[in-house]
Short mmCIF file of C-alpha atoms in Angstrom, two decimals:
data_model
loop_
_atom_site.label_atom_id
_atom_site.label_comp_id
_atom_site.label_asym_id
_atom_site.label_seq_id
_atom_site.Cartn_x
_atom_site.Cartn_y
_atom_site.Cartn_z
CA MET I 1 53.04 15.30 -17.42
CA THR I 2 51.93 11.82 -18.52
CA ASP I 3 54.42 8.95 -18.74
CA ARG I 4 56.55 8.32 -21.81
CA SER I 5 54.30 7.51 -24.74
CA PRO I 6 54.56 3.96 -26.11
CA ILE I 7 54.46 5.49 -29.62
CA LEU I 8 58.11 6.41 -29.01
CA ASP I 9 58.82 2.69 -29.42
CA GLN I 10 57.39 2.68 -32.96
CA GLN I 11 59.78 2.39 -35.89
CA GLY I 12 61.40 5.71 -36.82
CA ALA I 13 60.17 7.65 -33.77
CA VAL I 14 62.70 10.22 -32.57
CA PRO I 15 62.33 11.72 -29.06
CA ALA I 16 62.62 15.43 -28.41
CA PRO I 17 65.85 16.86 -26.98
CA GLU I 18 66.12 16.56 -23.22
CA SER I 19 65.56 20.31 -22.91
CA ALA I 20 62.05 19.90 -24.38
CA ALA I 21 61.10 17.19 -21.86
CA SER I 22 58.42 15.87 -24.22
CA ALA I 23 56.71 12.52 -23.68
CA VAL I 24 55.70 12.09 -27.35
CA PRO I 25 57.67 11.65 -30.62
CA TRP I 26 59.41 14.77 -31.92
CA HIS I 27 59.62 13.53 -35.48
CA PHE I 28 59.88 10.37 -37.60
CA GLY I 29 63.00 11.17 -39.59
CA ASP I 30 61.81 13.88 -41.99
CA PRO I 31 59.77 16.74 -40.44
CA PHE I 32 59.36 18.54 -43.79
CA ALA I 33 57.96 15.43 -45.48
CA GLU I 34 55.64 14.95 -42.51
CA GLN I 35 54.34 18.51 -42.96
CA ARG I 36 53.83 17.96 -46.69
CA SER I 37 51.85 14.80 -46.02
CA ALA I 38 49.62 16.68 -43.58
CA ALA I 39 49.10 19.47 -46.11
CA ARG I 40 48.41 17.24 -49.11
CA LYS I 41 47.26 13.83 -47.84
CA VAL I 42 46.88 12.81 -44.18
CA ALA I 43 49.19 12.43 -41.19
CA VAL I 44 48.68 11.31 -37.60
CA VAL I 45 50.39 12.85 -34.57
CA ASP I 46 50.66 11.45 -31.06
CA ARG I 47 49.38 14.05 -28.58
CA SER I 48 48.90 11.61 -25.73
CA ASP I 49 50.81 13.91 -23.36
CA ARG I 50 47.69 16.09 -23.09
CA GLU I 51 45.85 15.84 -19.78
CA VAL I 52 42.22 14.76 -19.91
CA ILE I 53 39.49 15.66 -17.41
CA ALA I 54 36.02 14.06 -17.46
CA VAL I 55 33.05 16.08 -16.19
CA PRO I 56 29.93 13.94 -15.76
CA GLY I 57 26.92 14.85 -13.66
CA GLN I 58 23.41 16.24 -13.97
CA GLU I 59 24.57 19.87 -13.71
CA ARG I 60 27.75 19.54 -15.78
CA LEU I 61 26.84 22.27 -18.32
CA THR I 62 25.43 24.86 -15.89
CA TRP I 63 28.40 24.33 -13.57
CA LEU I 64 31.00 24.57 -16.34
CA HIS I 65 29.25 27.69 -17.62
CA LEU I 66 30.11 29.39 -14.32
CA VAL I 67 33.81 28.44 -14.17
CA ILE I 68 35.05 28.66 -17.77
CA SER I 69 35.05 31.51 -20.29
CA GLN I 70 32.83 29.86 -22.90
CA HIS I 71 29.01 29.82 -23.19
CA VAL I 72 28.15 26.12 -22.69
CA THR I 73 24.70 25.95 -21.07
CA ASP I 74 23.29 24.93 -24.46
CA LEU I 75 26.26 22.84 -25.63
CA ALA I 76 24.51 19.98 -27.40
CA ASP I 77 25.42 16.34 -27.02
CA GLY I 78 27.65 15.82 -30.03
CA ALA I 79 29.25 19.27 -29.91
CA GLY I 80 32.55 20.68 -28.71
CA THR I 81 34.27 24.03 -28.30
CA GLU I 82 37.38 25.75 -26.88
CA ALA I 83 37.45 27.47 -23.50
CA LEU I 84 39.73 29.20 -20.99
CA VAL I 85 40.11 29.58 -17.27
CA LEU I 86 41.08 33.15 -16.41
CA ASP I 87 42.35 34.76 -13.22
CA GLY I 88 40.58 37.68 -11.54
CA GLN I 89 42.30 40.22 -13.84
CA GLY I 90 41.27 38.39 -17.01
CA ARG I 91 44.71 36.86 -17.68
CA VAL I 92 44.83 33.36 -19.15
CA ASP I 93 45.45 30.54 -16.69
CA ALA I 94 44.47 27.53 -18.82
CA HIS I 95 43.21 26.65 -22.29
CA MET I 96 41.17 23.54 -23.04
CA LEU I 97 39.24 21.74 -25.77
CA LEU I 98 35.80 20.31 -24.98
CA ALA I 99 33.82 17.36 -26.33
CA HIS I 100 30.29 16.73 -25.03
CA VAL I 101 29.08 13.19 -25.64
CA ASP I 102 26.91 10.60 -23.86
CA GLY I 103 26.38 12.62 -20.69
CA THR I 104 30.01 13.62 -20.11
CA VAL I 105 32.05 16.68 -21.07
CA TRP I 106 35.63 15.68 -21.83
CA LEU I 107 38.26 18.42 -21.42
CA ASP I 108 41.77 17.99 -22.82
CA THR I 109 44.46 20.50 -22.01
CA GLU I 110 48.21 21.12 -21.97
CA PRO I 111 50.40 18.90 -19.76
CA GLY I 112 50.64 20.34 -16.26
CA ALA I 113 47.83 22.88 -16.77
CA LYS I 114 47.32 25.12 -13.75
CA ALA I 115 44.86 27.73 -12.52
CA SER I 116 44.91 30.34 -9.77
CA GLY I 117 43.05 29.27 -6.64
CA VAL I 118 40.65 31.47 -4.71
CA ARG I 119 43.60 32.94 -2.79
CA GLY I 120 45.70 33.39 -5.92
CA GLU I 121 47.93 30.36 -5.38
CA PRO I 122 48.66 28.23 -8.49
CA MET I 123 47.22 24.71 -8.46
CA ARG I 124 46.58 21.92 -10.93
CA LEU I 125 43.59 22.61 -13.15
CA LEU I 126 41.65 19.63 -11.78
CA GLU I 127 42.25 20.81 -8.21
CA TYR I 128 40.85 24.21 -9.13
CA LEU I 129 37.77 22.67 -10.74
CA LEU I 130 37.16 20.48 -7.69
CA GLN I 131 37.53 23.56 -5.49
CA MET I 132 34.71 25.21 -7.46
CA VAL I 133 32.19 22.34 -7.24
CA PHE I 134 30.51 23.38 -3.95
CA TRP I 135 27.03 21.80 -4.00
CA SER I 136 26.70 21.30 -7.77
CA LYS I 137 25.72 17.86 -9.06
CA VAL I 138 28.93 17.29 -10.97
CA GLU I 139 31.93 15.01 -10.46
CA PRO I 140 35.12 16.13 -12.29
CA ARG I 141 37.83 13.48 -12.39
CA ASP I 142 41.29 12.94 -13.84
CA ALA I 143 40.70 10.86 -16.99
CA THR I 144 44.27 10.99 -18.38
CA ALA I 145 44.70 7.30 -17.63
CA GLU I 146 41.44 6.59 -19.49
CA ARG I 147 41.85 8.58 -22.71
CA ALA I 148 44.73 9.60 -25.02
CA VAL I 149 44.64 12.14 -27.85
CA LEU I 150 45.67 11.35 -31.43
CA THR I 151 45.23 13.99 -34.15
CA LEU I 152 44.71 13.45 -37.87
CA VAL I 153 45.61 16.33 -40.20
CA GLY I 154 45.12 16.60 -43.95
CA PRO I 155 42.56 16.70 -46.76
CA GLU I 156 42.28 12.91 -46.85
CA THR I 157 41.25 12.72 -43.17
CA PRO I 158 37.54 12.01 -43.89
CA ASP I 159 38.42 9.15 -46.26
CA LEU I 160 40.80 7.62 -43.74
CA LEU I 161 38.19 7.79 -40.97
CA ALA I 162 35.74 5.97 -43.20
CA THR I 163 38.38 3.28 -43.83
CA VAL I 164 38.76 2.60 -40.08
CA ASP I 165 34.96 2.78 -39.54
CA LEU I 166 34.93 6.02 -37.56
CA PRO I 167 32.36 8.81 -38.13
CA VAL I 168 33.21 12.18 -39.63
CA PRO I 169 31.47 15.08 -37.82
CA ALA I 170 30.29 17.57 -40.44
CA ALA I 171 30.88 20.88 -38.67
CA PRO I 172 33.92 22.29 -36.84
CA TYR I 173 33.91 21.13 -33.20
CA GLY I 174 31.31 18.50 -34.04
CA VAL I 175 31.66 15.37 -31.88
CA ALA I 176 30.73 11.72 -32.46
CA ILE I 177 31.63 8.41 -30.85
CA ALA I 178 32.12 4.92 -32.24
CA HIS I 179 34.14 1.88 -31.08
CA ASP I 180 34.66 3.81 -27.81
CA VAL I 181 36.62 6.49 -29.70
CA ILE I 182 35.51 10.13 -29.34
CA VAL I 183 35.91 11.98 -32.66
CA ARG I 184 36.06 15.80 -32.63
CA ARG I 185 36.28 17.79 -35.88
CA MET I 186 38.75 20.67 -35.60
CA PRO I 187 39.19 23.83 -37.74
CA TRP I 188 42.96 23.77 -37.25
CA PRO I 189 45.66 23.13 -38.20
CA GLY I 190 44.64 23.49 -41.82
CA HIS I 191 41.04 22.84 -42.83
CA ASP I 192 40.79 19.08 -42.27
CA ALA I 193 41.81 18.00 -38.79
CA VAL I 194 40.24 15.61 -36.30
CA ASP I 195 41.10 14.84 -32.69
CA LEU I 196 40.56 11.26 -31.55
CA LEU I 197 40.21 10.58 -27.82
CA VAL I 198 41.01 6.87 -27.85
CA PRO I 199 41.08 4.50 -24.88
CA ARG I 200 44.63 4.85 -23.54
CA ALA I 201 44.98 1.07 -23.30
CA GLU I 202 44.35 0.93 -27.07
CA LEU I 203 46.69 3.80 -28.04
CA VAL I 204 49.20 1.64 -29.91
CA ALA I 205 46.45 -0.41 -31.55
CA TRP I 206 44.74 2.71 -32.91
CA TRP I 207 48.07 4.22 -34.02
CA THR I 208 48.79 1.03 -35.94
CA ARG I 209 45.30 0.94 -37.44
CA LEU I 210 45.55 4.55 -38.64
CA THR I 211 49.06 4.25 -40.10
CA GLU I 212 48.22 0.97 -41.85
CA ALA I 213 45.17 2.74 -43.35
CA GLY I 214 47.47 5.36 -44.90
CA ALA I 215 48.18 8.08 -42.30
CA ARG I 216 51.83 9.11 -42.24
CA PRO I 217 53.36 9.25 -38.75
CA MET I 218 54.04 12.88 -37.81
CA GLY I 219 55.89 14.26 -34.81
CA SER I 220 55.21 17.27 -32.61
CA LEU I 221 57.84 19.26 -34.56
CA ALA I 222 55.78 19.16 -37.77
CA PHE I 223 52.48 19.61 -35.93
CA ASP I 224 53.80 22.79 -34.28
CA ALA I 225 54.85 24.15 -37.68
CA LEU I 226 51.29 23.71 -38.97
CA ARG I 227 49.88 25.17 -35.74
CA VAL I 228 52.04 28.28 -36.10
CA GLU I 229 51.00 28.66 -39.75
CA SER I 230 47.36 28.54 -38.52
CA LEU I 231 48.08 31.31 -35.94
CA ARG I 232 47.08 29.07 -33.03
CA PRO I 233 48.94 29.77 -29.76
CA GLN I 234 50.21 27.21 -27.29
CA LEU I 235 49.70 28.15 -23.67
CA GLY I 236 52.97 28.81 -21.85
CA VAL I 237 54.91 29.14 -25.12
CA ASP I 238 53.05 31.88 -26.98
CA THR I 239 51.61 33.35 -23.78
CA ASP I 240 53.14 34.79 -20.63
CA GLU I 241 51.82 35.68 -17.19
CA LYS I 242 50.24 38.90 -18.53
CA THR I 243 48.43 37.49 -21.58
CA ILE I 244 44.73 38.25 -21.96
CA PRO I 245 42.52 36.40 -24.51
CA HIS I 246 42.29 39.37 -26.91
CA GLU I 247 46.05 39.30 -27.56
CA VAL I 248 46.18 35.73 -28.90
CA ASN I 249 42.97 35.43 -30.99
CA TRP I 250 40.98 33.57 -28.30
CA ILE I 251 38.07 36.02 -28.21
CA HIS I 252 34.93 34.34 -29.61
CA VAL I 253 36.97 31.18 -30.22
CA ALA I 254 37.42 30.36 -26.52
CA ALA I 255 36.10 33.38 -24.58
CA HIS I 256 32.52 34.64 -24.79
CA VAL I 257 32.24 38.44 -24.60
CA ALA I 258 28.60 38.73 -23.51
CA LYS I 259 27.94 36.06 -20.89
CA GLY I 260 28.60 36.98 -17.29
CA CYS I 261 29.39 34.99 -14.18
CA TYR I 262 32.91 33.79 -14.84
CA ARG I 263 36.16 34.97 -13.32
CA GLY I 264 37.89 37.61 -15.46
CA GLN I 265 34.74 38.38 -17.47
CA GLU I 266 34.84 42.09 -16.65
CA THR I 267 38.25 42.47 -18.30
CA VAL I 268 37.14 40.47 -21.36
CA ALA I 269 34.02 42.61 -21.89
CA LYS I 270 35.73 45.93 -21.15
CA VAL I 271 38.66 45.42 -23.53
CA HIS I 272 36.37 44.08 -26.25
CA ASN I 273 33.88 46.94 -26.04
CA VAL I 274 35.83 50.06 -25.09
CA GLY I 275 39.53 49.25 -25.19
CA ARG I 276 42.33 47.63 -27.13
CA PRO I 277 44.73 44.93 -25.94
CA PRO I 278 48.26 46.25 -25.40
CA ARG I 279 49.81 43.53 -27.59
CA ARG I 280 48.79 41.27 -30.44
CA MET I 281 50.07 37.90 -31.57
CA LEU I 282 51.63 38.13 -35.04
CA LEU I 283 53.41 35.79 -37.43
CA LEU I 284 57.03 36.74 -38.03
CA HIS I 285 59.16 35.68 -40.98
CA LEU I 286 62.72 35.12 -39.78
CA ASP I 287 65.95 35.58 -41.70
CA GLY I 288 67.02 32.12 -42.85
CA ALA I 289 70.66 33.07 -43.45
CA THR I 290 71.67 31.33 -40.23
CA ASP I 291 70.80 27.86 -38.95
CA VAL I 292 70.44 29.18 -35.40
CA LEU I 293 66.87 30.20 -34.60
CA PRO I 294 65.89 32.36 -31.62
CA ASP I 295 64.63 30.74 -28.44
CA THR I 296 61.17 31.11 -27.00
CA GLY I 297 61.14 34.20 -24.81
CA ALA I 298 63.72 36.09 -26.88
CA VAL I 299 63.13 39.86 -26.96
CA VAL I 300 61.97 41.53 -30.17
CA HIS I 301 63.35 45.02 -30.89
CA ALA I 302 62.30 47.78 -33.27
CA GLY I 303 65.42 49.93 -33.40
CA GLU I 304 66.51 50.46 -29.80
CA ARG I 305 63.06 49.78 -28.39
CA ALA I 306 61.96 46.41 -26.99
CA VAL I 307 58.54 45.74 -28.51
CA GLY I 308 57.72 42.11 -27.80
CA ARG I 309 58.66 38.50 -27.13
CA ILE I 310 59.05 35.41 -29.28
CA GLY I 311 56.84 32.35 -28.69
CA SER I 312 56.83 29.27 -30.94
CA VAL I 313 59.71 29.11 -33.44
CA VAL I 314 59.50 26.57 -36.29
CA ASN I 315 60.79 25.67 -39.73
CA HIS I 316 57.86 25.46 -42.15
CA HIS I 317 58.06 23.34 -45.29
CA GLU I 318 56.95 26.29 -47.49
CA LEU I 319 57.37 29.46 -45.43
CA GLY I 320 60.82 28.70 -44.04
CA PRO I 321 61.69 29.85 -40.50
CA ILE I 322 58.68 31.52 -38.86
CA ALA I 323 57.57 32.36 -35.34
CA LEU I 324 54.62 33.59 -33.33
CA ALA I 325 55.35 36.69 -31.28
CA LEU I 326 53.50 39.00 -28.91
CA ILE I 327 54.18 42.48 -30.29
CA LYS I 328 53.12 45.89 -28.99
CA ARG I 329 50.09 47.27 -30.81
CA SER I 330 51.95 50.46 -31.76
CA VAL I 331 54.33 48.52 -34.07
CA GLU I 332 53.30 48.87 -37.72
CA PRO I 333 53.34 45.80 -40.01
CA GLY I 334 56.18 47.17 -42.20
CA THR I 335 58.56 47.78 -39.28
CA ASP I 336 62.00 46.12 -39.45
CA LEU I 337 62.45 43.94 -36.37
CA VAL I 338 65.42 42.29 -34.72
CA VAL I 339 65.08 39.26 -32.45
CA GLY I 340 67.62 38.73 -29.68
CA THR I 341 70.47 40.79 -28.30
CA GLY I 342 74.23 41.12 -28.75
CA GLU I 343 75.78 39.02 -31.50
CA GLU I 344 72.96 36.43 -31.55
CA THR I 345 70.31 38.36 -33.44
CA THR I 346 67.91 37.51 -36.24
CA GLN I 347 66.20 39.89 -38.64
CA ALA I 348 62.42 39.53 -38.76
CA SER I 349 59.40 40.96 -40.53
CA ILE I 350 55.67 40.86 -39.78
CA ASP I 351 53.42 38.83 -42.04
CA PRO I 352 50.72 41.40 -42.94
CA ASP I 353 48.08 38.67 -43.28
CA SER I 354 48.52 37.83 -39.59
CA VAL I 355 47.52 41.32 -38.39
CA PRO I 356 44.08 40.96 -36.78
CA ASP I 357 41.12 43.11 -37.74
CA ASP I 358 41.07 46.14 -35.45
CA THR I 359 37.59 47.40 -36.29
CA PRO I 360 36.31 49.21 -33.17
CA ALA I 361 33.54 47.50 -31.24
CA LEU I 362 30.27 49.37 -30.77
CA GLY I 363 31.14 50.39 -27.23
CA ARG I 364 34.44 51.86 -28.39
CA LYS I 365 32.69 53.84 -31.10
CA ALA I 366 30.26 55.24 -28.55
CA ALA I 367 33.08 56.21 -26.20
CA GLN I 368 34.94 57.93 -29.04
CA GLY I 369 31.78 59.83 -29.90
CA LEU I 370 31.41 61.06 -26.32
CA ARG I 371 35.02 62.22 -26.24
CA GLY I 372 34.46 64.00 -29.57
#
């Protein structure tokens, strides 16, 4: 994890509880008001705890194409995407966001991201990437000390960027650079979000510039509420050691189903074409009668049967207490659920709008026809 963010020294910044071990502000006094600002105007959140890896080199795209789950051989300068590193069984090791600009692909990922080495041993993501270089003309390096991530969220984001003389990429995952700031348009949370990879030495200066231009300071607590509303998982919170991309809506978004030559690709293609994932990530509405919310990892029951696990748990400014959960596919949307065990339980229900489309792929249709 990166060092304590200097944004924690800004007025009103409140650190996370010690149990969260977060290096960035948790909130700025009113998480609900911060969410409302992000939904209606514009807010800025410090995400400088994310690790950043720079991948320059003549063969950066062809090499990345072989080691990550996304199709990037034709990733244009000025474009970005999401991608995964999978293990040999197709389970998710790491999730990252990409920005390709001026001859370098910038990857930002969760603090402490790891991947399985060639012998199955866990190692830092950068170590894994370096292990996979071989003779390719590419030079991955740790760029966390060079770049820090700030995120703007809200419908007034484009206007604010214009005020601080930064470009506004038109399309989702579009990338531009100005004043040595990399700007990446994001489709989440909400519809108007932008990641800024600013020089780390200028983190406080850019935070001040953005807040003075009208962005409300927002902590990770409010950002997570908007992320959950957008059905976007966080690795290690909404995933476990068995998670495959299909279970958490990362197919097409971060994992390409047709390209070959990456570790875990066989599982991705097989499940997409002829199978179904055993679980699916759903949004749960939690009973708000108690102030005590379930912890990440709490077991979800349908009657006497354990049917899933809780991931992110948040209080949303409109939806109330909600959570992301990995639930067995056999559980119907109208099923009454209970989270937790013993006396510490919470009633829960599935948001029907969060149930993913289960239309069979062509390969599954063909297999069903053969069985018929």
